[in-house]
Structures are given as structure tokens and as C-alpha cells.
Short mmCIF file of N, CA and C in Angstrom, two decimals:
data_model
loop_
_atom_site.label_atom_id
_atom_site.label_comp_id
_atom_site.label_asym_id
_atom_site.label_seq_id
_atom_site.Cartn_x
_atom_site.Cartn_y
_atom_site.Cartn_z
N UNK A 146 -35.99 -13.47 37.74
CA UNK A 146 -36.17 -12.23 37.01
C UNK A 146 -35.72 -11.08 37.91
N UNK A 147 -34.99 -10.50 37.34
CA UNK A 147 -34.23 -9.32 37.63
C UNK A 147 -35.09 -7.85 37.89
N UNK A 148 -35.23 -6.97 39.06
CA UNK A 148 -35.81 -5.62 39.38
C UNK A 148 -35.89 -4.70 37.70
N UNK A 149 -35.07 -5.12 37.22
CA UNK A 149 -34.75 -4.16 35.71
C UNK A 149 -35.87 -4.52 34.85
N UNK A 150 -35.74 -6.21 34.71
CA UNK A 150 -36.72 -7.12 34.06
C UNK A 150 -38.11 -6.63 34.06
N UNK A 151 -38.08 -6.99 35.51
CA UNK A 151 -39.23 -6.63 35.82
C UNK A 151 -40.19 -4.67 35.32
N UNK A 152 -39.02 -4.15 35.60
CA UNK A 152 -39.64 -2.65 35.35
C UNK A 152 -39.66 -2.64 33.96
N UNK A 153 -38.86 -3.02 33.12
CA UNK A 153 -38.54 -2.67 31.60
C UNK A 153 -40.10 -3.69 31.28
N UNK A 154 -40.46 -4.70 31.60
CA UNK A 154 -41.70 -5.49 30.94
C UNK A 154 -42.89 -5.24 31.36
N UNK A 155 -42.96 -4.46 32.70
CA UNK A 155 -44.16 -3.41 33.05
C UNK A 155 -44.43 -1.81 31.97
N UNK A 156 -42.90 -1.32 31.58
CA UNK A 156 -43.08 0.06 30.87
C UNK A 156 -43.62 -0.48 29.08
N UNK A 157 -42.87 -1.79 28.66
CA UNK A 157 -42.85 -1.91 27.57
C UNK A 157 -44.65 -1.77 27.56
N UNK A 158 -45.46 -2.98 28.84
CA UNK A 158 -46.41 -3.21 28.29
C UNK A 158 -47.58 -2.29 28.36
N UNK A 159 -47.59 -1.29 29.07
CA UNK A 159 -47.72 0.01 29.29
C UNK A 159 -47.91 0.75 27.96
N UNK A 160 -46.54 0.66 27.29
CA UNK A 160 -46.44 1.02 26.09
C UNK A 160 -47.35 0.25 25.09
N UNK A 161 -47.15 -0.86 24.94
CA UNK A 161 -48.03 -1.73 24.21
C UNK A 161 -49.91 -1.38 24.38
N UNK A 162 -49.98 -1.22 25.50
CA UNK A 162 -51.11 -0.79 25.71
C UNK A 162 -52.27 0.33 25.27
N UNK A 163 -51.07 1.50 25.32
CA UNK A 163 -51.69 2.11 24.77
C UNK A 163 -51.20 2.90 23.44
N UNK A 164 -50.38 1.94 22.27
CA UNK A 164 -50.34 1.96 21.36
C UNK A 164 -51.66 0.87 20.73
N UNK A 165 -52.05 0.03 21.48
CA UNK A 165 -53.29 -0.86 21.16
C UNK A 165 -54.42 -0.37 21.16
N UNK A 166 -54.42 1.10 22.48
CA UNK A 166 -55.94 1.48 22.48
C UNK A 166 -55.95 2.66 21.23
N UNK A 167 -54.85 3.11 20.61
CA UNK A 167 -54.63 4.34 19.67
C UNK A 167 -55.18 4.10 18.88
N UNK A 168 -54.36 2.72 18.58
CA UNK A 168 -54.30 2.14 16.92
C UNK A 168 -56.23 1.64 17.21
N UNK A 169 -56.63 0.85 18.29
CA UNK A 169 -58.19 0.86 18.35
C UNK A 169 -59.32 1.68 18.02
N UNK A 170 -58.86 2.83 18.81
CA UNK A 170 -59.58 4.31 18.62
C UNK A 170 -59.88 5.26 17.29
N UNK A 171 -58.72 4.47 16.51
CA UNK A 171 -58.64 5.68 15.58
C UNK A 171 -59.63 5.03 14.10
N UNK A 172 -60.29 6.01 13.05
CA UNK A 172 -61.12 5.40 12.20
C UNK A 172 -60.45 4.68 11.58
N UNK A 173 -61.33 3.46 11.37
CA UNK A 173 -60.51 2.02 10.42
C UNK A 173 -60.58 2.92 9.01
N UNK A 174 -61.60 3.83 8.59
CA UNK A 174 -61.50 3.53 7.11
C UNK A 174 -60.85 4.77 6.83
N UNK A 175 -60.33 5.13 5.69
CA UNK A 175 -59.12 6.31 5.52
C UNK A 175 -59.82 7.66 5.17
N UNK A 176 -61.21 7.36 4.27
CA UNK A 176 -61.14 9.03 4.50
C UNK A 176 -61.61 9.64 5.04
N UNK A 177 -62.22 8.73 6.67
CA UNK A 177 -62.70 9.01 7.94
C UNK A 177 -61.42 9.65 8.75
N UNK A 178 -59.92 9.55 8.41
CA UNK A 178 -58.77 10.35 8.93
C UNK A 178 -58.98 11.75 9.26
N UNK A 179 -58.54 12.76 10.07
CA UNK A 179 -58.11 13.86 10.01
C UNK A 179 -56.93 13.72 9.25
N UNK A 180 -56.34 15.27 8.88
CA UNK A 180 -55.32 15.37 8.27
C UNK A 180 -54.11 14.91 9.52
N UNK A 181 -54.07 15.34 10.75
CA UNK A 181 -52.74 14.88 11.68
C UNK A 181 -53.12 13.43 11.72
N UNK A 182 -53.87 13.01 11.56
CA UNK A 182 -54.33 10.97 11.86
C UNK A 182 -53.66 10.48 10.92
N UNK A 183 -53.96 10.82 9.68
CA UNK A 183 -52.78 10.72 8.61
C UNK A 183 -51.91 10.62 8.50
N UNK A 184 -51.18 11.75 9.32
CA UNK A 184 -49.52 11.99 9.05
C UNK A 184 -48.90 11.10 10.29
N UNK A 185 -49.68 10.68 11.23
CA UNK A 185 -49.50 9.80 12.37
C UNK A 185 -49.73 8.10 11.95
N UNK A 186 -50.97 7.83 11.65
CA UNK A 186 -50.71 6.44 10.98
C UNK A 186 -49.59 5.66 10.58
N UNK A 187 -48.99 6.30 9.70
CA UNK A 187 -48.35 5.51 9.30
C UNK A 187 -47.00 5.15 10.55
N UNK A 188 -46.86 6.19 11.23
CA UNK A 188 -45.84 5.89 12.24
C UNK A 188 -45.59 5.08 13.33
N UNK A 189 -47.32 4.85 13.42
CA UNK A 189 -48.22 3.62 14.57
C UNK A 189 -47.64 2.36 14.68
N UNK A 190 -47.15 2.15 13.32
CA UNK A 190 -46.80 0.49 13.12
C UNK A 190 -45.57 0.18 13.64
N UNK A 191 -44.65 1.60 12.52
CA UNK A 191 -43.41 1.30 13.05
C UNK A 191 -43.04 1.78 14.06
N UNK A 192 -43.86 2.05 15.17
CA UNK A 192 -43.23 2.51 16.57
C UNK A 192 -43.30 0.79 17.42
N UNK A 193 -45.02 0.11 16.85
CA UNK A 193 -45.23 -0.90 17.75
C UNK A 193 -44.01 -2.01 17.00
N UNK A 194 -43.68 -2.31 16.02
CA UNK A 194 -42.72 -2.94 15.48
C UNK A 194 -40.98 -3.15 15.80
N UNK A 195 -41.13 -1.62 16.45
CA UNK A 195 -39.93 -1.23 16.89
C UNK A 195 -39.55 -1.73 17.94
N UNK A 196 -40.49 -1.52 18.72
CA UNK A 196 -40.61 -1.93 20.50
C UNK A 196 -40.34 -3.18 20.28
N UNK A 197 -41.00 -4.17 19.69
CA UNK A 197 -40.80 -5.36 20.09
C UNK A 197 -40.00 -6.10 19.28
N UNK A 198 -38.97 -5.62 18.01
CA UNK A 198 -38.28 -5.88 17.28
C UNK A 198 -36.84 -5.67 18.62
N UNK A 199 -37.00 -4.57 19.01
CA UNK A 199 -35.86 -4.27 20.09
C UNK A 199 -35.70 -4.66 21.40
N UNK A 200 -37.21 -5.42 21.66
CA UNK A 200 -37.15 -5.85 22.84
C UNK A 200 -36.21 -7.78 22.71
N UNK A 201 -36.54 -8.03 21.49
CA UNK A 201 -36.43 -9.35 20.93
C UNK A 201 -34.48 -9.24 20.62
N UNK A 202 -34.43 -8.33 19.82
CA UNK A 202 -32.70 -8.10 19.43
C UNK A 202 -32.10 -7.98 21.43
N UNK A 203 -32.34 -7.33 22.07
CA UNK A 203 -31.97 -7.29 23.44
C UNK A 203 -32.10 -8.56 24.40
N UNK A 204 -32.85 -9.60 24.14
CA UNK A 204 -33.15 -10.96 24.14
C UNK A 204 -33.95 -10.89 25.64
N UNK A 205 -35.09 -9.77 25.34
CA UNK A 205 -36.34 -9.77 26.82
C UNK A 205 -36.91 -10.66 25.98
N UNK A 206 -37.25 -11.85 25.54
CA UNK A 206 -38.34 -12.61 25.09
C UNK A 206 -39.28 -12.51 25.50
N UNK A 207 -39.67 -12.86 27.11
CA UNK A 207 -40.61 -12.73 27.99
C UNK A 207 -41.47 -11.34 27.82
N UNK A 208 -40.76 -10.20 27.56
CA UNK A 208 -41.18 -8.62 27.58
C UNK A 208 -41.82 -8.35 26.62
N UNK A 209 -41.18 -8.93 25.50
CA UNK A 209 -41.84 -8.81 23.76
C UNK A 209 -42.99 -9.57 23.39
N UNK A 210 -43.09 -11.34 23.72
CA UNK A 210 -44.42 -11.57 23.89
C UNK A 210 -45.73 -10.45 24.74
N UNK A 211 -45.55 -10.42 26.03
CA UNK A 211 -46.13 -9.93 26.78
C UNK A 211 -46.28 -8.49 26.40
N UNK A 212 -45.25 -7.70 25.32
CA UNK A 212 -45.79 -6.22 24.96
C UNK A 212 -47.03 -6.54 24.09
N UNK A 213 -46.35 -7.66 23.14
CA UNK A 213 -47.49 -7.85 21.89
C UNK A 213 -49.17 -8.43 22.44
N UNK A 214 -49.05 -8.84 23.67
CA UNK A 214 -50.14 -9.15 24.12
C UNK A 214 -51.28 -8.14 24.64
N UNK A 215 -49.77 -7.13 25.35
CA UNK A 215 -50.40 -5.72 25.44
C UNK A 215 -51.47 -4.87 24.25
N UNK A 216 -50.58 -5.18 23.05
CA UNK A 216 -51.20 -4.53 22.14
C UNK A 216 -52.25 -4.78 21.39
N UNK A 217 -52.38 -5.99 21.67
CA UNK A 217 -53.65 -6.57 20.95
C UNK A 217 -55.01 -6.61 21.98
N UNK A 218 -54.54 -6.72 23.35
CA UNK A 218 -55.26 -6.08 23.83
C UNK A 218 -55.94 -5.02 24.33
N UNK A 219 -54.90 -4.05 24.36
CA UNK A 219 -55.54 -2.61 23.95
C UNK A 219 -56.47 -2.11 22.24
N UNK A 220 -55.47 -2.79 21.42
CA UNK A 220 -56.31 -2.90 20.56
C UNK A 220 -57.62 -3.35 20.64
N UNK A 221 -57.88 -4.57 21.44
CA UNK A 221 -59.35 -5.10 21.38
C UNK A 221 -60.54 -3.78 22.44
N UNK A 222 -59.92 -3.70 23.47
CA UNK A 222 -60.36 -2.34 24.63
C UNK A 222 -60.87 -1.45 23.82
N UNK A 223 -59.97 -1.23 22.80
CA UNK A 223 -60.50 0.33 22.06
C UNK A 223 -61.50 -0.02 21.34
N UNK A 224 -61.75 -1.02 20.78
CA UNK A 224 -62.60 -1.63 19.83
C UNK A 224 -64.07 -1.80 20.68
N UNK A 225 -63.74 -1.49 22.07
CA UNK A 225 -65.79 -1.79 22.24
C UNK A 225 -66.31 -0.81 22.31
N UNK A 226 -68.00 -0.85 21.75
CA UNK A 226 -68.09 0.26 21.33
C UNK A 226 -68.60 1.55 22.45
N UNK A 227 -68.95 0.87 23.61
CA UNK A 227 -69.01 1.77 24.74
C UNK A 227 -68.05 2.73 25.33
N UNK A 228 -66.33 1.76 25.23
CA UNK A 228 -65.84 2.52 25.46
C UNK A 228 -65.43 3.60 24.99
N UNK A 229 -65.41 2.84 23.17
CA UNK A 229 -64.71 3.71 22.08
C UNK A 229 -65.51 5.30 22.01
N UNK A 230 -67.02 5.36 22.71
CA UNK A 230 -67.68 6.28 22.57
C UNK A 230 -67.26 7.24 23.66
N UNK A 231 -66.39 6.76 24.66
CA UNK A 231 -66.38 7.35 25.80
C UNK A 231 -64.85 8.05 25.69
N UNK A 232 -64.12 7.43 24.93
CA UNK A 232 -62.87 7.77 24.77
C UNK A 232 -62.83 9.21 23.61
N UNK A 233 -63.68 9.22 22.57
CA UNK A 233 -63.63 9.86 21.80
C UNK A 233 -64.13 11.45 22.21
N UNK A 234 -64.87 11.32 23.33
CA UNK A 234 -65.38 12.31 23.59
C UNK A 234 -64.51 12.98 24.44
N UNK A 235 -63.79 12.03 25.98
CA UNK A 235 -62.33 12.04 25.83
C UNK A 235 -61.05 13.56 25.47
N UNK A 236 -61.03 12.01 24.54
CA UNK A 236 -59.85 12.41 22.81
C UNK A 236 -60.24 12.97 21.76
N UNK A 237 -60.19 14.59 21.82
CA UNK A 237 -60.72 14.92 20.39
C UNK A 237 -59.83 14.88 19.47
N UNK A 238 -58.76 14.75 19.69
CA UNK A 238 -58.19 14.31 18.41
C UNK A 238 -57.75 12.64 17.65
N UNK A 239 -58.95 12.10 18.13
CA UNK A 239 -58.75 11.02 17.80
C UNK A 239 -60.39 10.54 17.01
N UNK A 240 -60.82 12.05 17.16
CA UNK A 240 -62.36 11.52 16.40
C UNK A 240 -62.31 11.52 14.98
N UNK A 241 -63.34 10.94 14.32
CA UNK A 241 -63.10 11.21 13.13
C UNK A 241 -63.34 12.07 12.59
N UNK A 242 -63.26 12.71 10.76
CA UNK A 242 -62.88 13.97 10.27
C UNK A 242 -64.69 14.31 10.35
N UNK A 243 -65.57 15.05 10.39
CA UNK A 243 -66.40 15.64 10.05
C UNK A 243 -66.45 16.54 8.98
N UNK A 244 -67.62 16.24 8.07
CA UNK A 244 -67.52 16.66 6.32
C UNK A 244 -68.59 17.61 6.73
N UNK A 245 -69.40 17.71 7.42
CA UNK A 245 -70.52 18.39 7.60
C UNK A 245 -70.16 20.10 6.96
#
């Protein structure tokens, strides 16, 4: 494995990472959204889709597993609830909408 290899499957998973803790962080149910969570959602997918659709057409195999591993594990990270409490306070724009 090549110095390039190597850096490009450290940034991807980097990337993966914390498209995993986003997509974790943010409210599962929809009309817990802010209005920018909204207009961002939908772009979540096809950014993580992208990455590893392009990492795969470029033939990093090794990079694209290992992003998607990234992401599901950031996904899972964001998902506990200690942290998720710690992050939100954090990230205010990643809390949910308040109706109050």
C-alpha cells in the first residue's frame, strides 16, 4: 500500500466518521427537525453514498469498506446516550426543534 493509499483511506474514514456521528446526532423522528436539519438531511445520504460510490468507481476497495465501517460506526458513537447528551450541548445546531 502506497503513502497516497494510505492518506486517502485515513481522510475518507475521517470523513465517514463523522458523517456517522451527524447522521447519529441528529433527531430520528421528522418533526423533531429544525428547519436547516431539513434542508440538510436529505443531502446526508447522498454525500455518504457518494464517497464510497467514488471510492469503489476509483477501485480503493480497501478505503470504501473501511469508510463504510467508519460510518456505521460513528453512527453507532452518536447513538449513546451519554454521549449524544454531551454532543448536543456541544452542537447547537444539531439539537432538536423546541415547540415550547
Amino acid at each position: 500500500m502506497q503513502l497516497t493509499d494510505t492518506l486517502l483511506t485515513i481522510v475518507c474514514v475521517l470523513i465517514g466518521l463523522a458523517w456517522g456521528l451527524i447522521c447519529g446526532l441528529l433527531p430520528k423522528k421528522n418533526d423533531r427537525l429544525t428547519d436547516s436539519q431539513q434542508r440538510w438531511t436529505p443531502v446526508l445520504p447522498l454525500v455518504g453514498v457518494g464517497l464510497v460510490v467514488m471510492l469503489i468507481l476509483l477501485g480503493h476497495d480497501l478505503a470504501s469498506w473501511i469508510t463504510i465501517g467508519g460510518m456505521i460506526l460513528g453512527l453507532l458513537i452518536g447513538m449513546i446516550p451519554p454521549l449524544h447528551r454531551a454532543a448536543l450541548k456541544a452542537l447547537p445546531w444539531l439539537r432538536p426543534r423546541n415547540d415550547d
